[in-house]
């Protein structure tokens, strides 16, 4: 009797193992497409005719996306723990496809703001369901490696966005960016439908069973205790409220710098619009290295998100403060400091949005925590995209960059403040 059981266990393990590459590939493709359809407008803003939109109007459109994206994260997180995450993902993909297809044909600024706000909410239907599905299908190091791959795919998407944007801006054909994004969204939708059906055949009913909290964990057979099923006592005990404030600061830095780096180079060093856009390529390239670095750091050494944030934000603050002092020195120096800072920011964001939610798997609220953390990321993003153009317009780039360094120092201080409580939480 024992030998057939052993063979069955090995078969199940192999079946699950075989699904890990498919799961990773599907979500890498999805998140790559998410970035392409979310960043399409921001990447080509320097190529827009001057009579079409002002810097302030561009900021309002970007802020509309970040606001609804952030608010939508909470809704998406709550829904992802209650209804099929696959349906949320496909619904979001169809909506963002429609928004990108319509954008080049809309000329009214209020309608553009509304359209991009809808796109922001559609984009919010991706990440919490992705995290939920990965924690259902994967565990342990498999989950961490899959998260690292998805994060690198996001950086690859940024690389593709800025490369394509530089090409379209140089050709004075900014509308091509939206055509490219729509084509990719259609391809991704086809792959997801096929992939979800394949996973359902391999693991029949696993997603629905997980949502109903009826499936047995392979590593822990004991039933969940009352404390495991209640989220907010765990949130308070872990220091997650401080962590989400750090997340907002990181979101401010990430999207503030990414969105306005090309404008800073264009204004300060009088670089051509297509060259300024092309220089954005260096950010995702170094971002890939930093995401890989933090994954190795997490897997082999620290396994403590607070310590990772302290290390990364320390380097980021040093780079930004150096740039603030010498921001007119040379474009190569400025680019090096920005790339170093944004790489650390991307790695920090990976630690916050990917590894932190997985700590709450026992409560069954991974999607909810993921949505909460991501929502605060885009609280910071919304503030950054609307505040930064006003700030550099009134006080100049030196003061603006100095404010970035101050935000990084605040994130570092909060990480030091919460480190002891977070360490106690994860050791439990």
PDB file of C-alpha atoms in Angstrom, residues 36-235:
ATOM      1  CA  UNK A  36       3.559  48.419 -21.693  1.00  0.00           C
ATOM      2  CA  UNK A  37      -0.108  49.419 -21.497  1.00  0.00           C
ATOM      3  CA  UNK A  38       0.363  51.508 -18.337  1.00  0.00           C
ATOM      4  CA  UNK A  39       3.513  53.417 -19.360  1.00  0.00           C
ATOM      5  CA  UNK A  40       2.546  53.954 -22.989  1.00  0.00           C
ATOM      6  CA  UNK A  41       1.431  57.565 -22.494  1.00  0.00           C
ATOM      7  CA  UNK A  42       4.151  58.620 -20.041  1.00  0.00           C
ATOM      8  CA  UNK A  43       6.924  57.248 -22.266  1.00  0.00           C
ATOM      9  CA  UNK A  44       5.980  59.338 -25.321  1.00  0.00           C
ATOM     10  CA  UNK A  45       4.991  62.576 -23.586  1.00  0.00           C
ATOM     11  CA  UNK A  46       8.047  64.406 -24.973  1.00  0.00           C
ATOM     12  CA  UNK A  47       6.907  63.480 -28.475  1.00  0.00           C
ATOM     13  CA  UNK A  48       3.454  65.025 -28.130  1.00  0.00           C
ATOM     14  CA  UNK A  49       2.829  68.236 -30.085  1.00  0.00           C
ATOM     15  CA  UNK A  50       3.288  71.303 -27.878  1.00  0.00           C
ATOM     16  CA  UNK A  51      -0.184  72.488 -28.805  1.00  0.00           C
ATOM     17  CA  UNK A  52      -1.799  69.245 -27.621  1.00  0.00           C
ATOM     18  CA  UNK A  53      -0.949  69.142 -23.903  1.00  0.00           C
ATOM     19  CA  UNK A  54       0.937  71.296 -21.379  1.00  0.00           C
ATOM     20  CA  UNK A  55       3.263  69.869 -18.707  1.00  0.00           C
ATOM     21  CA  UNK A  56       0.570  70.464 -16.097  1.00  0.00           C
ATOM     22  CA  UNK A  57      -2.057  68.620 -18.160  1.00  0.00           C
ATOM     23  CA  UNK A  58       0.350  65.731 -18.699  1.00  0.00           C
ATOM     24  CA  UNK A  59       0.796  65.627 -14.929  1.00  0.00           C
ATOM     25  CA  UNK A  60      -2.973  65.540 -14.380  1.00  0.00           C
ATOM     26  CA  UNK A  61      -3.390  62.626 -16.786  1.00  0.00           C
ATOM     27  CA  UNK A  62      -0.582  60.680 -15.098  1.00  0.00           C
ATOM     28  CA  UNK A  63      -1.987  61.470 -11.655  1.00  0.00           C
ATOM     29  CA  UNK A  64      -5.435  60.218 -12.708  1.00  0.00           C
ATOM     30  CA  UNK A  65      -3.954  56.829 -13.577  1.00  0.00           C
ATOM     31  CA  UNK A  66      -1.963  56.597 -10.366  1.00  0.00           C
ATOM     32  CA  UNK A  67      -4.923  57.650  -8.222  1.00  0.00           C
ATOM     33  CA  UNK A  68      -7.330  55.053  -9.616  1.00  0.00           C
ATOM     34  CA  UNK A  69      -4.554  52.463  -9.772  1.00  0.00           C
ATOM     35  CA  UNK A  70      -3.825  52.976  -6.088  1.00  0.00           C
ATOM     36  CA  UNK A  71      -7.473  53.030  -5.014  1.00  0.00           C
ATOM     37  CA  UNK A  72      -8.189  50.060  -7.258  1.00  0.00           C
ATOM     38  CA  UNK A  73      -5.473  48.021  -5.543  1.00  0.00           C
ATOM     39  CA  UNK A  74      -7.559  47.846  -2.363  1.00  0.00           C
ATOM     40  CA  UNK A  75     -10.664  46.811  -4.307  1.00  0.00           C
ATOM     41  CA  UNK A  76      -8.653  44.310  -6.335  1.00  0.00           C
ATOM     42  CA  UNK A  77      -7.009  42.903  -3.211  1.00  0.00           C
ATOM     43  CA  UNK A  78     -10.329  42.358  -1.447  1.00  0.00           C
ATOM     44  CA  UNK A  79     -11.916  40.807  -4.543  1.00  0.00           C
ATOM     45  CA  UNK A  80      -8.887  38.600  -5.185  1.00  0.00           C
ATOM     46  CA  UNK A  81      -9.464  36.778  -1.886  1.00  0.00           C
ATOM     47  CA  UNK A  82     -13.163  36.250  -2.660  1.00  0.00           C
ATOM     48  CA  UNK A  83     -13.673  35.626  -6.373  1.00  0.00           C
ATOM     49  CA  UNK A  84     -11.637  33.894  -9.052  1.00  0.00           C
ATOM     50  CA  UNK A  85      -8.447  35.960  -9.592  1.00  0.00           C
ATOM     51  CA  UNK A  86      -8.273  34.733 -13.186  1.00  0.00           C
ATOM     52  CA  UNK A  87     -11.521  36.526 -14.029  1.00  0.00           C
ATOM     53  CA  UNK A  88     -10.194  39.759 -12.532  1.00  0.00           C
ATOM     54  CA  UNK A  89      -7.031  39.532 -14.613  1.00  0.00           C
ATOM     55  CA  UNK A  90      -8.866  38.947 -17.897  1.00  0.00           C
ATOM     56  CA  UNK A  91     -11.344  41.733 -17.152  1.00  0.00           C
ATOM     57  CA  UNK A  92      -8.495  44.155 -16.441  1.00  0.00           C
ATOM     58  CA  UNK A  93      -6.653  43.143 -19.607  1.00  0.00           C
ATOM     59  CA  UNK A  94      -9.720  43.709 -21.814  1.00  0.00           C
ATOM     60  CA  UNK A  95     -10.316  47.139 -20.272  1.00  0.00           C
ATOM     61  CA  UNK A  96      -6.731  48.360 -20.576  1.00  0.00           C
ATOM     62  CA  UNK A  97      -6.734  47.187 -24.212  1.00  0.00           C
ATOM     63  CA  UNK A  98      -9.788  49.341 -24.902  1.00  0.00           C
ATOM     64  CA  UNK A  99      -8.260  52.383 -23.167  1.00  0.00           C
ATOM     65  CA  UNK A 100      -4.981  52.179 -25.092  1.00  0.00           C
ATOM     66  CA  UNK A 101      -6.855  51.714 -28.365  1.00  0.00           C
ATOM     67  CA  UNK A 102      -8.993  54.816 -27.744  1.00  0.00           C
ATOM     68  CA  UNK A 103      -6.299  57.188 -26.400  1.00  0.00           C
ATOM     69  CA  UNK A 104      -4.831  58.476 -29.730  1.00  0.00           C
ATOM     70  CA  UNK A 105      -8.300  59.387 -30.983  1.00  0.00           C
ATOM     71  CA  UNK A 106      -9.372  61.497 -27.976  1.00  0.00           C
ATOM     72  CA  UNK A 107      -8.582  65.226 -28.119  1.00  0.00           C
ATOM     73  CA  UNK A 108     -10.456  66.540 -25.056  1.00  0.00           C
ATOM     74  CA  UNK A 109      -8.220  66.852 -21.998  1.00  0.00           C
ATOM     75  CA  UNK A 110     -11.005  65.998 -19.480  1.00  0.00           C
ATOM     76  CA  UNK A 111     -11.840  62.899 -21.530  1.00  0.00           C
ATOM     77  CA  UNK A 112      -8.164  61.911 -21.654  1.00  0.00           C
ATOM     78  CA  UNK A 113      -7.977  62.232 -17.865  1.00  0.00           C
ATOM     79  CA  UNK A 114     -11.122  60.087 -17.500  1.00  0.00           C
ATOM     80  CA  UNK A 115      -9.863  57.493 -19.994  1.00  0.00           C
ATOM     81  CA  UNK A 116      -6.504  57.146 -18.246  1.00  0.00           C
ATOM     82  CA  UNK A 117      -8.241  56.965 -14.865  1.00  0.00           C
ATOM     83  CA  UNK A 118     -10.226  53.974 -16.171  1.00  0.00           C
ATOM     84  CA  UNK A 119      -6.980  52.460 -17.410  1.00  0.00           C
ATOM     85  CA  UNK A 120      -5.505  52.888 -13.926  1.00  0.00           C
ATOM     86  CA  UNK A 121      -8.346  50.934 -12.331  1.00  0.00           C
ATOM     87  CA  UNK A 122      -8.029  48.210 -14.979  1.00  0.00           C
ATOM     88  CA  UNK A 123      -4.299  47.930 -14.245  1.00  0.00           C
ATOM     89  CA  UNK A 124      -5.114  47.474 -10.552  1.00  0.00           C
ATOM     90  CA  UNK A 125      -6.790  44.166 -11.394  1.00  0.00           C
ATOM     91  CA  UNK A 126      -3.433  42.531 -12.139  1.00  0.00           C
ATOM     92  CA  UNK A 127      -0.984  42.435  -9.243  1.00  0.00           C
ATOM     93  CA  UNK A 128      -3.036  41.276  -6.193  1.00  0.00           C
ATOM     94  CA  UNK A 129      -4.627  38.433  -8.223  1.00  0.00           C
ATOM     95  CA  UNK A 130      -1.179  37.495  -9.570  1.00  0.00           C
ATOM     96  CA  UNK A 131       0.223  37.253  -6.029  1.00  0.00           C
ATOM     97  CA  UNK A 132      -2.838  35.268  -4.925  1.00  0.00           C
ATOM     98  CA  UNK A 133      -2.469  32.757  -7.742  1.00  0.00           C
ATOM     99  CA  UNK A 134       1.275  32.379  -7.204  1.00  0.00           C
ATOM    100  CA  UNK A 135       0.769  31.617  -3.508  1.00  0.00           C
ATOM    101  CA  UNK A 136      -1.892  29.035  -4.475  1.00  0.00           C
ATOM    102  CA  UNK A 137       0.264  27.243  -7.022  1.00  0.00           C
ATOM    103  CA  UNK A 138       3.755  27.893  -5.608  1.00  0.00           C
ATOM    104  CA  UNK A 139       5.440  27.997  -2.212  1.00  0.00           C
ATOM    105  CA  UNK A 140       8.824  28.613  -0.595  1.00  0.00           C
ATOM    106  CA  UNK A 141      11.748  29.232  -2.930  1.00  0.00           C
ATOM    107  CA  UNK A 142       9.584  28.524  -5.975  1.00  0.00           C
ATOM    108  CA  UNK A 143       7.441  31.517  -5.083  1.00  0.00           C
ATOM    109  CA  UNK A 144      10.467  33.750  -4.475  1.00  0.00           C
ATOM    110  CA  UNK A 145      12.064  32.757  -7.780  1.00  0.00           C
ATOM    111  CA  UNK A 146       8.806  33.301  -9.665  1.00  0.00           C
ATOM    112  CA  UNK A 147       8.404  36.740  -8.084  1.00  0.00           C
ATOM    113  CA  UNK A 148      11.960  37.624  -9.076  1.00  0.00           C
ATOM    114  CA  UNK A 149      11.246  36.562 -12.671  1.00  0.00           C
ATOM    115  CA  UNK A 150       8.062  38.667 -12.799  1.00  0.00           C
ATOM    116  CA  UNK A 151       9.908  41.665 -11.360  1.00  0.00           C
ATOM    117  CA  UNK A 152      12.641  41.303 -13.979  1.00  0.00           C
ATOM    118  CA  UNK A 153       9.930  41.068 -16.642  1.00  0.00           C
ATOM    119  CA  UNK A 154       8.631  44.429 -15.413  1.00  0.00           C
ATOM    120  CA  UNK A 155      12.099  45.927 -15.850  1.00  0.00           C
ATOM    121  CA  UNK A 156      12.339  44.346 -19.313  1.00  0.00           C
ATOM    122  CA  UNK A 157       8.989  45.970 -20.101  1.00  0.00           C
ATOM    123  CA  UNK A 158      10.354  49.358 -19.085  1.00  0.00           C
ATOM    124  CA  UNK A 159      13.310  48.722 -21.369  1.00  0.00           C
ATOM    125  CA  UNK A 160      10.957  47.885 -24.234  1.00  0.00           C
ATOM    126  CA  UNK A 161       8.691  50.862 -23.474  1.00  0.00           C
ATOM    127  CA  UNK A 162      11.499  53.409 -23.535  1.00  0.00           C
ATOM    128  CA  UNK A 163      13.185  51.853 -26.581  1.00  0.00           C
ATOM    129  CA  UNK A 164       9.919  51.840 -28.525  1.00  0.00           C
ATOM    130  CA  UNK A 165       9.043  55.327 -27.289  1.00  0.00           C
ATOM    131  CA  UNK A 166      12.411  56.711 -28.417  1.00  0.00           C
ATOM    132  CA  UNK A 167      11.796  55.207 -31.865  1.00  0.00           C
ATOM    133  CA  UNK A 168       8.264  56.571 -32.170  1.00  0.00           C
ATOM    134  CA  UNK A 169       9.269  60.013 -30.852  1.00  0.00           C
ATOM    135  CA  UNK A 170      12.126  60.205 -33.365  1.00  0.00           C
ATOM    136  CA  UNK A 171       9.659  59.325 -36.140  1.00  0.00           C
ATOM    137  CA  UNK A 172       7.091  61.847 -34.830  1.00  0.00           C
ATOM    138  CA  UNK A 173       4.637  58.947 -34.608  1.00  0.00           C
ATOM    139  CA  UNK A 174       3.731  58.790 -30.916  1.00  0.00           C
ATOM    140  CA  UNK A 175       0.460  57.000 -31.749  1.00  0.00           C
ATOM    141  CA  UNK A 176       2.488  53.919 -32.693  1.00  0.00           C
ATOM    142  CA  UNK A 177       3.225  53.304 -29.014  1.00  0.00           C
ATOM    143  CA  UNK A 178      -0.452  52.652 -28.364  1.00  0.00           C
ATOM    144  CA  UNK A 179      -0.772  50.370 -31.400  1.00  0.00           C
ATOM    145  CA  UNK A 180       2.156  48.308 -30.123  1.00  0.00           C
ATOM    146  CA  UNK A 181       0.657  48.094 -26.624  1.00  0.00           C
ATOM    147  CA  UNK A 182      -2.719  46.956 -27.971  1.00  0.00           C
ATOM    148  CA  UNK A 183      -1.149  44.249 -30.127  1.00  0.00           C
ATOM    149  CA  UNK A 184       0.737  42.886 -27.144  1.00  0.00           C
ATOM    150  CA  UNK A 185      -2.400  42.940 -24.979  1.00  0.00           C
ATOM    151  CA  UNK A 186      -4.289  40.843 -27.528  1.00  0.00           C
ATOM    152  CA  UNK A 187      -1.470  38.293 -27.687  1.00  0.00           C
ATOM    153  CA  UNK A 188      -1.271  38.152 -23.898  1.00  0.00           C
ATOM    154  CA  UNK A 189      -5.015  37.577 -23.591  1.00  0.00           C
ATOM    155  CA  UNK A 190      -4.835  34.577 -25.909  1.00  0.00           C
ATOM    156  CA  UNK A 191      -1.893  33.110 -23.957  1.00  0.00           C
ATOM    157  CA  UNK A 192      -3.614  33.628 -20.601  1.00  0.00           C
ATOM    158  CA  UNK A 193      -6.823  31.889 -21.655  1.00  0.00           C
ATOM    159  CA  UNK A 194      -4.813  28.903 -22.878  1.00  0.00           C
ATOM    160  CA  UNK A 195      -2.541  28.916 -19.812  1.00  0.00           C
ATOM    161  CA  UNK A 196      -5.358  29.141 -17.261  1.00  0.00           C
ATOM    162  CA  UNK A 197      -7.148  26.231 -18.928  1.00  0.00           C
ATOM    163  CA  UNK A 198      -3.951  24.189 -18.888  1.00  0.00           C
ATOM    164  CA  UNK A 199      -3.385  24.871 -15.186  1.00  0.00           C
ATOM    165  CA  UNK A 200      -6.987  23.966 -14.387  1.00  0.00           C
ATOM    166  CA  UNK A 201      -6.541  20.615 -16.140  1.00  0.00           C
ATOM    167  CA  UNK A 202      -3.357  19.926 -14.196  1.00  0.00           C
ATOM    168  CA  UNK A 203      -4.741  21.109 -10.840  1.00  0.00           C
ATOM    169  CA  UNK A 204      -8.528  20.787 -11.111  1.00  0.00           C
ATOM    170  CA  UNK A 205     -10.450  22.916  -8.634  1.00  0.00           C
ATOM    171  CA  UNK A 206      -7.377  24.163  -6.771  1.00  0.00           C
ATOM    172  CA  UNK A 207      -8.136  27.863  -7.194  1.00  0.00           C
ATOM    173  CA  UNK A 208     -11.789  27.559  -6.181  1.00  0.00           C
ATOM    174  CA  UNK A 209     -10.833  25.342  -3.247  1.00  0.00           C
ATOM    175  CA  UNK A 210      -8.263  27.895  -2.089  1.00  0.00           C
ATOM    176  CA  UNK A 211     -10.823  30.698  -2.262  1.00  0.00           C
ATOM    177  CA  UNK A 212     -13.200  28.593  -0.162  1.00  0.00           C
ATOM    178  CA  UNK A 213     -10.394  27.799   2.299  1.00  0.00           C
ATOM    179  CA  UNK A 214     -11.096  24.056   1.977  1.00  0.00           C
ATOM    180  CA  UNK A 215      -7.921  22.761   0.414  1.00  0.00           C
ATOM    181  CA  UNK A 216      -5.286  21.168   2.635  1.00  0.00           C
ATOM    182  CA  UNK A 217      -1.823  22.649   2.819  1.00  0.00           C
ATOM    183  CA  UNK A 218       0.926  20.268   1.884  1.00  0.00           C
ATOM    184  CA  UNK A 219       3.268  21.451   4.602  1.00  0.00           C
ATOM    185  CA  UNK A 220       0.892  22.223   7.464  1.00  0.00           C
ATOM    186  CA  UNK A 221      -2.022  19.880   8.178  1.00  0.00           C
ATOM    187  CA  UNK A 222      -3.227  21.548  11.374  1.00  0.00           C
ATOM    188  CA  UNK A 223      -6.393  23.649  11.022  1.00  0.00           C
ATOM    189  CA  UNK A 224      -5.978  27.396  11.105  1.00  0.00           C
ATOM    190  CA  UNK A 225      -6.279  28.965  14.507  1.00  0.00           C
ATOM    191  CA  UNK A 226      -8.430  32.002  15.233  1.00  0.00           C
ATOM    192  CA  UNK A 227      -5.401  34.275  15.258  1.00  0.00           C
ATOM    193  CA  UNK A 228      -4.357  33.006  11.823  1.00  0.00           C
ATOM    194  CA  UNK A 229      -7.659  33.897  10.220  1.00  0.00           C
ATOM    195  CA  UNK A 230      -7.851  37.429  11.622  1.00  0.00           C
ATOM    196  CA  UNK A 231      -5.856  39.952   9.609  1.00  0.00           C
ATOM    197  CA  UNK A 232      -5.816  43.209  11.567  1.00  0.00           C
ATOM    198  CA  UNK A 233      -4.280  41.899  14.823  1.00  0.00           C
ATOM    199  CA  UNK A 234      -1.460  40.519  12.676  1.00  0.00           C
ATOM    200  CA  UNK A 235      -1.146  43.812  10.795  1.00  0.00           C
TER     201      UNK A 235
END
